[in-house]
Coordinates of C-alpha atoms in Angstrom, one line a residue:
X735 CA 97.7 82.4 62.6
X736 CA 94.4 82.3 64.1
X737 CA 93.4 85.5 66.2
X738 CA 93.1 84.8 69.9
X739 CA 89.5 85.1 71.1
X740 CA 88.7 88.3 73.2
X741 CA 87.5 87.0 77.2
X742 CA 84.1 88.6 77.2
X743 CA 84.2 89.0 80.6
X744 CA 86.8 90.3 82.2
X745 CA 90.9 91.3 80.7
X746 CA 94.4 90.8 82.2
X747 CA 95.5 93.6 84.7
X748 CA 91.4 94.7 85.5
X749 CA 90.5 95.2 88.9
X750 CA 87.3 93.9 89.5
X751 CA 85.1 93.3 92.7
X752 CA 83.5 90.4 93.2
X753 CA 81.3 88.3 95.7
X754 CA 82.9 84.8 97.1
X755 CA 80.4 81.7 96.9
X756 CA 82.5 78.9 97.4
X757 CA 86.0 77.1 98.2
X758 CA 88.3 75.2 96.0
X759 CA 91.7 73.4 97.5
X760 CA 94.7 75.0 98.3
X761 CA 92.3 78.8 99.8
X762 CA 91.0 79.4 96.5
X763 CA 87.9 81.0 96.7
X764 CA 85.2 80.5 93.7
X765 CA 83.2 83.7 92.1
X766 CA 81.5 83.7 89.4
X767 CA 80.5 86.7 86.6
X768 CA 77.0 86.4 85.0
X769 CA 76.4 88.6 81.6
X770 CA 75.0 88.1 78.5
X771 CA 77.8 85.9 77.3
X772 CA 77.1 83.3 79.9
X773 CA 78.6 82.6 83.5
X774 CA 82.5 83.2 84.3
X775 CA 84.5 81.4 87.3
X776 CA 87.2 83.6 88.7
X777 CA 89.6 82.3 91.5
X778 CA 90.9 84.2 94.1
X779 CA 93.1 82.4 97.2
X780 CA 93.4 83.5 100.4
X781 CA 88.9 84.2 100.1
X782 CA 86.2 83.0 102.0
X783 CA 82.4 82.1 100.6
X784 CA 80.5 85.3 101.5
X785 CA 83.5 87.6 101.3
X786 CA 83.0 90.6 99.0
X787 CA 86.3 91.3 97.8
X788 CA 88.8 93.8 95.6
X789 CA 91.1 91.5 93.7
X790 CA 92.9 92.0 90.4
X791 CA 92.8 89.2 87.2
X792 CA 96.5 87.9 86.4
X793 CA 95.2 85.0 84.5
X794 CA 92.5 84.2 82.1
X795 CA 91.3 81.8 79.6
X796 CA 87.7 80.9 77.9
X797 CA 86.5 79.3 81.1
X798 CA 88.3 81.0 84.1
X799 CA 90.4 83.7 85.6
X800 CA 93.2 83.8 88.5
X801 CA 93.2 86.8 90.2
X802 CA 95.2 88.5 93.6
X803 CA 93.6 89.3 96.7
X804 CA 93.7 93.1 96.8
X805 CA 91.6 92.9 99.9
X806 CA 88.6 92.2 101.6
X807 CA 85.8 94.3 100.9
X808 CA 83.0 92.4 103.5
X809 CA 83.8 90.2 105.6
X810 CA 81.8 86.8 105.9
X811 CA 79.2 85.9 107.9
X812 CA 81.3 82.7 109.6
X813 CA 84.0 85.2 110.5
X814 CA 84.6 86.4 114.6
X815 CA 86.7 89.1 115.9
X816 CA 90.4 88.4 116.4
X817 CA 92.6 90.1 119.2
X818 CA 95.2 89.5 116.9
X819 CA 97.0 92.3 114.1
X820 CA 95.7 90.7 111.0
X821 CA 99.0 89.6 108.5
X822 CA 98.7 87.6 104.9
X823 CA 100.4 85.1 106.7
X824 CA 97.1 84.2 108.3
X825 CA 93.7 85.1 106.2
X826 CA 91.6 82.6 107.7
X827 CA 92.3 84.0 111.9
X828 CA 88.8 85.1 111.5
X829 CA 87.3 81.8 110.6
X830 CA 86.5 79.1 113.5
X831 CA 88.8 76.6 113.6
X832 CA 86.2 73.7 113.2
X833 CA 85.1 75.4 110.0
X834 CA 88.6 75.9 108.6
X835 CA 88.7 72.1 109.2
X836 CA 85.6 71.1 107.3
X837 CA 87.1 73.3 104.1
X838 CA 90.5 71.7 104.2
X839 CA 88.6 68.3 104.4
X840 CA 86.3 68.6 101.9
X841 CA 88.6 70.4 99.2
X842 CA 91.7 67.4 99.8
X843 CA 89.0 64.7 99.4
X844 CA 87.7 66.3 96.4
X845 CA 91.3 66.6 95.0
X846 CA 92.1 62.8 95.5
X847 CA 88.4 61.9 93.7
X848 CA 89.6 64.7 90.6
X849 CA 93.2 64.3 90.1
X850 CA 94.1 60.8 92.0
X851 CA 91.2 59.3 90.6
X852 CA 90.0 57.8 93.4
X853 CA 86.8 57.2 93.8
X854 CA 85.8 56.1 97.3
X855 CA 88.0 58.2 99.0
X856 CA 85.8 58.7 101.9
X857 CA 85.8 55.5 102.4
X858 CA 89.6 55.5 103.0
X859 CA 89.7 58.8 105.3
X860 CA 91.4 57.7 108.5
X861 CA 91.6 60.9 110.6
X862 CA 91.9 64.7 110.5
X863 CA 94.8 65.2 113.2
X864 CA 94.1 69.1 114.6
X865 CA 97.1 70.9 115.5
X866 CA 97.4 71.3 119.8
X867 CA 97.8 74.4 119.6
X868 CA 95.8 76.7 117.3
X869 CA 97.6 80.2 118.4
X870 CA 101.1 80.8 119.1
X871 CA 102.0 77.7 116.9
X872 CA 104.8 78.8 114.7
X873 CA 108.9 78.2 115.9
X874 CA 110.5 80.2 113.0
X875 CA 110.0 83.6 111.8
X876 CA 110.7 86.3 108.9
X877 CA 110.2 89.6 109.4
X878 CA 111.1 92.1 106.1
X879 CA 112.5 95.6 106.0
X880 CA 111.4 98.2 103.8
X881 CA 111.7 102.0 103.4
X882 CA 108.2 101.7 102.0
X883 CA 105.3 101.4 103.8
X884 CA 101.3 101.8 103.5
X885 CA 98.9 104.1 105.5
X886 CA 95.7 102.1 106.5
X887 CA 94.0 105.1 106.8
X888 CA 95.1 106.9 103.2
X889 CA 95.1 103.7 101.3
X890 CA 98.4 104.1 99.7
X891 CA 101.9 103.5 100.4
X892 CA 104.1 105.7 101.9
X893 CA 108.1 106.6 102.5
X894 CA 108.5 105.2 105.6
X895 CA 111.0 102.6 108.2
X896 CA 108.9 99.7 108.4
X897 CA 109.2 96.0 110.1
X898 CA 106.9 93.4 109.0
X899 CA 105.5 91.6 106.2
X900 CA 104.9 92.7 102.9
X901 CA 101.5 94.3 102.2
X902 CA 99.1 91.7 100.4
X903 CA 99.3 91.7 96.9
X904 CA 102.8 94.0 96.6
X905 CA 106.2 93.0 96.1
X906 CA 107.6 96.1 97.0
X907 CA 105.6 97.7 99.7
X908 CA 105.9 96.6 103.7
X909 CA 103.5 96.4 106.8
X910 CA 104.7 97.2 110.2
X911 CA 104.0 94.2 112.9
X912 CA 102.7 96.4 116.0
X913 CA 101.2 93.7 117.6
X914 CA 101.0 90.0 118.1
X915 CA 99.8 88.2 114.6
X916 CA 98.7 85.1 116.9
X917 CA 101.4 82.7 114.7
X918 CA 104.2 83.6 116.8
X919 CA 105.4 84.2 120.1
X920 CA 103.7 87.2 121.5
X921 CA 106.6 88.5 123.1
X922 CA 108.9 89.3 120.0
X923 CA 105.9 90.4 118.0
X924 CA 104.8 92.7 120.8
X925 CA 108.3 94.0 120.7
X926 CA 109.1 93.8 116.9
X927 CA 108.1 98.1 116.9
X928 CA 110.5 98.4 119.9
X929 CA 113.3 96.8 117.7
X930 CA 112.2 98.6 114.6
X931 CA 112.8 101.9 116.3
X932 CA 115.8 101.0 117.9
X933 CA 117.1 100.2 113.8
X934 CA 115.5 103.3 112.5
X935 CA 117.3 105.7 115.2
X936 CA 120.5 104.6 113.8
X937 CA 120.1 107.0 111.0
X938 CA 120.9 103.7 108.8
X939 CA 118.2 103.1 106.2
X940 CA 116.0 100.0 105.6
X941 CA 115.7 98.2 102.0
X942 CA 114.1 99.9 99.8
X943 CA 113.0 97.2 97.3
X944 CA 112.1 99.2 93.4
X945 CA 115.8 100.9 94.0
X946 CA 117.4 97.6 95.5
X947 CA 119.3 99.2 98.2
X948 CA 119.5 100.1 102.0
X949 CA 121.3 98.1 105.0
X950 CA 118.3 96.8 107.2
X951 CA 116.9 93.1 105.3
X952 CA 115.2 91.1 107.5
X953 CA 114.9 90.3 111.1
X954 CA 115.0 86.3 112.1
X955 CA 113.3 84.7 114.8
X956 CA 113.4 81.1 115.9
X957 CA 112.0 79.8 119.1
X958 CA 112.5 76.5 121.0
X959 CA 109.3 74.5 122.7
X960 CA 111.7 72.8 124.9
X961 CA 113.7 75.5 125.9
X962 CA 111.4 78.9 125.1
X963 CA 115.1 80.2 124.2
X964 CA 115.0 82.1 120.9
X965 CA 117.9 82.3 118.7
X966 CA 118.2 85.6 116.5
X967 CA 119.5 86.9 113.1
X968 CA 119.8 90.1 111.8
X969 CA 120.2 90.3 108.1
X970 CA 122.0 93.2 106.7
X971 CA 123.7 94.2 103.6
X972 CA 128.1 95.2 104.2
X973 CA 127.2 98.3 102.9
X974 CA 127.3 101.4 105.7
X975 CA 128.0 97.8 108.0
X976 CA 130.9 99.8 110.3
X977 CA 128.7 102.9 111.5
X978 CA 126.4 99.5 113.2
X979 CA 127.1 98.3 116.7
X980 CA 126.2 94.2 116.4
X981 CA 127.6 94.0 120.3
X982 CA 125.3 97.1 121.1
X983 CA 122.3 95.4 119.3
X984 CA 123.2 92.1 120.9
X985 CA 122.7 93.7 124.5
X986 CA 119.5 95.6 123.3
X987 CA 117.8 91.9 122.5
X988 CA 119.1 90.8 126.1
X989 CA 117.9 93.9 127.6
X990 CA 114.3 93.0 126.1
X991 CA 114.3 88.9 126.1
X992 CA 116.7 88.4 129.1
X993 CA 117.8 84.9 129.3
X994 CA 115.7 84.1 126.8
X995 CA 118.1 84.9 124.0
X996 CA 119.8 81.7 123.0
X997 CA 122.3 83.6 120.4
X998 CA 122.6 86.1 118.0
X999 CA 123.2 86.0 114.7
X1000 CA 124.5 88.6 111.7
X1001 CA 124.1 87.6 108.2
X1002 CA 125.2 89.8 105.3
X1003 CA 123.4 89.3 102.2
X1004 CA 124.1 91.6 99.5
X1005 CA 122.1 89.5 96.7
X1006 CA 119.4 91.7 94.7
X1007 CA 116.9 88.8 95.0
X1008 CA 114.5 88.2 97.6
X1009 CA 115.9 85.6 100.1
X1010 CA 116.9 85.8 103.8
X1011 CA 120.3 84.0 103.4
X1012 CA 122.4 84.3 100.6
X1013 CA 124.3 81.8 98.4
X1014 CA 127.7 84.2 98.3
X1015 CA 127.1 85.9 101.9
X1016 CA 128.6 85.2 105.1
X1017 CA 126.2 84.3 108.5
X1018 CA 128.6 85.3 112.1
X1019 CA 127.7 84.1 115.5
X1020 CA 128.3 87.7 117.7
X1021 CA 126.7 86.3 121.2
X1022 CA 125.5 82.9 122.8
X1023 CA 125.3 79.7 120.9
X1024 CA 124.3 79.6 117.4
X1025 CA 121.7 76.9 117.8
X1026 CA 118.8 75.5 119.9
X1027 CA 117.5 72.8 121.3
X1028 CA 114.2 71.3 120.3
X1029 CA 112.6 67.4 120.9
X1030 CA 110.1 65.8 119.4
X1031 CA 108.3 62.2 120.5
X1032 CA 111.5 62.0 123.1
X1033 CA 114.6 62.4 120.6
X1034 CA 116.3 66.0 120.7
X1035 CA 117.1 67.9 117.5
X1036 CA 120.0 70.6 117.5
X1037 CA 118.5 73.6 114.8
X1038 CA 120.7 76.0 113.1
X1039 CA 119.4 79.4 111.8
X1040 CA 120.1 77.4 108.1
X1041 CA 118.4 73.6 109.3
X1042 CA 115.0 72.6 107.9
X1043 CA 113.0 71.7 111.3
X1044 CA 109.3 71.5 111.0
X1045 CA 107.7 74.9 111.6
X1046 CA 105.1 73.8 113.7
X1047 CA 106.5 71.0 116.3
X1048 CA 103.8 70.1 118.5
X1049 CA 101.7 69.9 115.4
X1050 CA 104.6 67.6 113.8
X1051 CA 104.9 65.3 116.6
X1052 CA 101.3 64.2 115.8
X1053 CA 102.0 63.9 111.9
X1054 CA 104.9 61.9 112.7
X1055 CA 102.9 59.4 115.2
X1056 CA 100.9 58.6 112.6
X1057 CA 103.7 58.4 109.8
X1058 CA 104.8 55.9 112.4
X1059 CA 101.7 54.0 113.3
X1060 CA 101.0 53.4 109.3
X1061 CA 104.5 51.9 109.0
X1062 CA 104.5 49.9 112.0
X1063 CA 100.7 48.8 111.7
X1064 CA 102.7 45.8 110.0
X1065 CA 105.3 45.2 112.9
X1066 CA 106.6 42.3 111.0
X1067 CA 107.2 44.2 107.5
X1068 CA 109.8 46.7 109.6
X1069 CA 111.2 44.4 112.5
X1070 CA 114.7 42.8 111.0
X1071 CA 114.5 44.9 107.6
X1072 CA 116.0 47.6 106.1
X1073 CA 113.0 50.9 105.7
X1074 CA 113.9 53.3 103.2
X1075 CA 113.3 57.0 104.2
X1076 CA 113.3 59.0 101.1
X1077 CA 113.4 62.6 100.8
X1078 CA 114.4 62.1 104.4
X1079 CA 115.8 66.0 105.4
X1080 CA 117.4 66.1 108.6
X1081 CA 116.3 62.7 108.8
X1082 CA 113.2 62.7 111.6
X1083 CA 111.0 60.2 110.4
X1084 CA 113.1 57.3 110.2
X1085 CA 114.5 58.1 113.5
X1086 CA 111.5 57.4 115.2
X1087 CA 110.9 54.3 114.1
X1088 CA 114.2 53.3 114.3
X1089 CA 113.2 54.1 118.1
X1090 CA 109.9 52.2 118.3
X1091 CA 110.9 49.2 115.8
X1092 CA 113.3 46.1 116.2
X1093 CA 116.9 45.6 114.9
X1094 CA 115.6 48.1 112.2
X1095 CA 118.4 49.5 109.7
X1096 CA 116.7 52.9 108.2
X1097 CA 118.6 54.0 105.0
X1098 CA 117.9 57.8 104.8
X1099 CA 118.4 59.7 101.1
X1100 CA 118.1 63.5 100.4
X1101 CA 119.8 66.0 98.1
X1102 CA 119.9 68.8 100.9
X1103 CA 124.3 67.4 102.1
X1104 CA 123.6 69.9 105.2
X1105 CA 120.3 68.2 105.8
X1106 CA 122.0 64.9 105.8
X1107 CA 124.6 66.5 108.0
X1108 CA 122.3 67.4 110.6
X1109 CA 120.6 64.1 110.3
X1110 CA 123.7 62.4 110.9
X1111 CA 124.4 64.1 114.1
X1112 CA 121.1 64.2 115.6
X1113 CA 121.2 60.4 115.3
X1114 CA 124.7 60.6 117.6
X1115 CA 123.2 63.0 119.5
X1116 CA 120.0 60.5 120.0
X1117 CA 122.3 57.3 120.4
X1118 CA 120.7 55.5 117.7
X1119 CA 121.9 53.1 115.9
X1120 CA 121.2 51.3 112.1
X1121 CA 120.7 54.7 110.6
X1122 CA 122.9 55.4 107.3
X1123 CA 122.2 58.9 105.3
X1124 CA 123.4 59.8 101.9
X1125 CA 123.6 63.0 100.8
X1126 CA 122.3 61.9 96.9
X1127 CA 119.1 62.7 94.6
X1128 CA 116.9 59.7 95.1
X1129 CA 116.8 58.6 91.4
X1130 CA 120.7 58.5 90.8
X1131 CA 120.5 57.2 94.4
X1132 CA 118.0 54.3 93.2
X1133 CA 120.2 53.9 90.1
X1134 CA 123.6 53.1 91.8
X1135 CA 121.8 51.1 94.8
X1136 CA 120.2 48.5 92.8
X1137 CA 120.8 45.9 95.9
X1138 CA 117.5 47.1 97.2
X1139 CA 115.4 45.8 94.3
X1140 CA 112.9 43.2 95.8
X1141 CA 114.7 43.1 99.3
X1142 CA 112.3 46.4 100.8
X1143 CA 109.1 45.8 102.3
X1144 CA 108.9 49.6 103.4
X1145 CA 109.2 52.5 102.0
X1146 CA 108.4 56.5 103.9
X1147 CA 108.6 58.9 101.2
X1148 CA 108.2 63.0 101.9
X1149 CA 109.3 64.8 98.7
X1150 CA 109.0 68.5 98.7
X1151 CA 106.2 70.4 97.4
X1152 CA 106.7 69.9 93.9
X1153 CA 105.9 65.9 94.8
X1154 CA 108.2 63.2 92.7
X1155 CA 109.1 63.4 89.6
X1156 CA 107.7 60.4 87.3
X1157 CA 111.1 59.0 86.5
X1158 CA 111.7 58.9 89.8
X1159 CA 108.5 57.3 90.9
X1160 CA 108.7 54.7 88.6
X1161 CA 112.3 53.7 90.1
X1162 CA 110.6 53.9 93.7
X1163 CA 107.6 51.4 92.1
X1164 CA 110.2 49.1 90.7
X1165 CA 111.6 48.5 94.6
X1166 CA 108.8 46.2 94.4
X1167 CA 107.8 46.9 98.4
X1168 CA 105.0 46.1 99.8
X1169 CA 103.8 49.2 101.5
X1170 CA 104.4 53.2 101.1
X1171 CA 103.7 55.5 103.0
X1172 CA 103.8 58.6 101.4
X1173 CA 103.7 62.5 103.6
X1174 CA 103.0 64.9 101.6
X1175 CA 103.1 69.0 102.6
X1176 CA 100.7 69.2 99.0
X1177 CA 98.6 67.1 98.3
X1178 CA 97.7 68.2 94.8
X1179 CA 101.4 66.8 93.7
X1180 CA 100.6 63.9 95.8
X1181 CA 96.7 63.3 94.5
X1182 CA 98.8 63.3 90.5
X1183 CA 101.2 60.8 92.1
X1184 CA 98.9 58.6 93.5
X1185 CA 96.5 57.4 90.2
X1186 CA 100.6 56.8 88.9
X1187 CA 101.0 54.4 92.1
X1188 CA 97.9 52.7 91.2
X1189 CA 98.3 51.8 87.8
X1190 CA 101.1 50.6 88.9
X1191 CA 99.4 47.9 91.5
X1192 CA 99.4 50.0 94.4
X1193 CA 96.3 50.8 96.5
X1194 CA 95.4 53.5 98.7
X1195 CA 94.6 51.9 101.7
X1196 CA 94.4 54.8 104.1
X1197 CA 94.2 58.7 104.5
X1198 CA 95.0 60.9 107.2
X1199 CA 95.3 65.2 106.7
X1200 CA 97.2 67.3 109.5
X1201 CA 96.6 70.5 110.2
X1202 CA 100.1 72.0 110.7
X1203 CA 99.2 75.2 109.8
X1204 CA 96.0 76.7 111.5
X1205 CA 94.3 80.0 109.6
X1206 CA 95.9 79.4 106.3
X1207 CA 95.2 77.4 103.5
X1208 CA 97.9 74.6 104.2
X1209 CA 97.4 70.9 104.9
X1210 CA 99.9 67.8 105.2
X1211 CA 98.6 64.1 104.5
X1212 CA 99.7 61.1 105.1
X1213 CA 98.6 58.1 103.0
X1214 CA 99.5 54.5 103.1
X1215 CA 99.6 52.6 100.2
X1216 CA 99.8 48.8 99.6
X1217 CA 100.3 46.0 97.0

């Protein structure tokens, strides 16, 4: 067997400095090493050009290494103060908005030229849709226990009760969240250290993530728009669970949010792995209702702690208007017809133009059966009618509905990040409709898709990106293809 050729620049597990010059997609940022050998491209995400930064290689080949953000060394010169408690959540806070915009632009172009093969795709860019609201944007929050946390001052982690995120770079270390990150609502995160001492004086310890054990998990927050109700869940393991007062701790979040306080929630999860809700625990309403209400474009959505709802609603009413306005730009095509909504979730999309079309009949498919359930009653609760869900993967779904071969002149597709699987794809293309319009939350998965779609006799006929997610790297699109 050959031996593998030594990297002459930098090995697995080094931790290296290194100055940020420029910006690939998805908040990589580009550095390069110059030696004797030649010149070396390391990738770091969550960077900025001009950023001097600590990060450490976890991947490397001949031409390039990926590395994690450690942190920033020096700032760059485009960044501004931020009143806000800096979290990984949000690494670009410090960057102006417009200039945020021009990188997510450039880099989602430049994917669609690279990997979708498109060419002229400038020529097809429709609109870059900004979020309304740039702060205080977010309607659903995680925060994480851990009995390990990290002195700013020290540089090192420490045994202590913290509530927050996890420290960049660590699986095993938390932050505490004393102030407002600017995501959420200020409220809670102004009060997260009031609730975090309130769990610490119980005496009952938080997890402690190397050793897998402790009571305290995470702390969940989602808010209503419509309402400004929030609706809470604690997340515990049963272990030590009878020496905790839920009912107490139920009054405590009144006592701080008043009327404010939709319900509150208690889930036990005593899983090793690291997810909020567990397959095998239980979730127990203890006060108020366990859901809120939210609307977007006019219909109302009822969201339980478990439902998929867009994270950022006022951002999501403008990415569905123009979901809409590609799909109805040929009144005619929808009018009368059956629209397939594929990958539909809780079913949003094709509720809305069920709403704004004519004697539509929207046939809604997703895997997620408590997706489809909540789909199903939102369109009772929004007394629409023509709307029939399956709970079904889309190629079985495609497979055992072969009725809708030739007969669709629509098609909305919004597959998860991962995008659509080939076989799948080619099921979709085999539909024969005249127009897609295709949402996508990355549009890396979507550019690979797309030069598919086109050998296939689709073209790209328009582009638009959404900024749902200000001061991270995160951009939807939405792009209409035709025959």
């Amino acid at each position: 067997m050959p031996k593998r050729e030594r990297n002459k620049f930098v090995k697995r597990g080094q931790v290296i400095e290194i100055l940020i010059e420029d910006y690939a997609f998805g908040g990589k940022g580009i550095g390069r090493i110059k030696n004797e050998h030649g010149e070396f491209v390391v990738f770091v995400p969550n960077t900025l050009p001009g950023q001097l930064v600590k990060a450490q290689v976890k991947k490397s080949s001949k031409k390039y290494a990926e590395c994690k953000l450690f942190e920033v060394l020096k700032p760059s010169e485009d960044e501004i103060d931020s009143p806000y408690q800096e979290i990984p959540g949000a690494p670009y806070i410090k960057l102006p908005i417009e200039k945020q915009h021009e990188y997510k632009k450039q880099s989602t172009l430049e994917l669609f030229k690279r990997i979708g093969k498109v060419r002229d795709i400038e020529d097809k860019f429709d609109a870059f849709v900004n979020s309304p609201n740039t702060f205080h944007y977010r309607n659903k929050m995680e925060y994480g226990f851990s009995a390990i946390g990290y002195n700013h001052e020290l540089k090192t982690d420490v045994d202590e009760f913290t509530l927050g995120f996890k420290k960049r770079g660590t699986w095993w270390c938390g932050d505490n969240l004393n102030n407002d990150s600017g995501l959420f609502d200020a409220d809670v995160e102004n009060n997260l250290k009031n609730i975090r001492s309130y769990c610490e004086n119980t005496g009952l310890a938080p997890w402690h993530a190397p050793r897998k054990e402790g009571f305290f998990r995470y702390f969940v927050v989602r808010k209503s728009y419509k309402t400004n109700k929030l609706l809470f869940n604690l997340v515990t393991t049963s272990y030590d669970l009878p020496k905790f007062n839920l009912n107490k701790f139920a009054e405590y979040l009144t006592e701080l949010f008043g009327d404010r306080v939709a319900g509150f929630l208690h889930t036990i999860n005593d899983e090793i792995g690291d997810r909020t809700i567990a397959t095998t625990g239980s979730i127990e309403l203890i006060y108020g209702e366990d859901k809120i209400v939210e609307e977007l474009l006019g219909l109302n959505f009822e969201i339980s702690m478990k439902s998929f709802f867009q994270t950022n609603p006022k951002s999501a009413e403008k990415l569905y208007a123009k979901v809409v306005e590609y799909a109805l730009e040929k009144q005619e095509a929808v009018d009368n017809s059956v629209v397939l909504d594929l990958f539909c979730g809780t079913g949003t999309i094709g509720q809305i133009i069920a709403n704004k079309a004519n004697n539509t009949k929207i046939v809604g498919v997703d895997i997620v059966a408590s997706a489809i359930e909540d789909a199903k009653e939102n369109a009772k609760r929004n007394n629409i009618e023509g709307l029939k869900f399956y709970a079904a993967d889309v190629g079985k779904f495609l497979t055992e509905h072969p009725e809708y071969k030739n007969k669709i002149q629509t098609i909305v597709l919004d597959p998860a990040r991962a995008g659509i699987a080939p076989k799948t794809l080619n099921k979709i293309i085999n539909l024969n409709a005249e127009r897609l319009v295709y949402v996508s939350c990355n549009p890396a998965t979507q550019a690979r898709d797309t030069e598919q779609l086109m050998q296939a006799g689709y073209q790209l006929k328009k582009i638009s990106l959404v900024d749902q997610f200000p001061h991270t790297a995160h951009i939807e699109t939405v792009v209409l293809f035709e025959k």
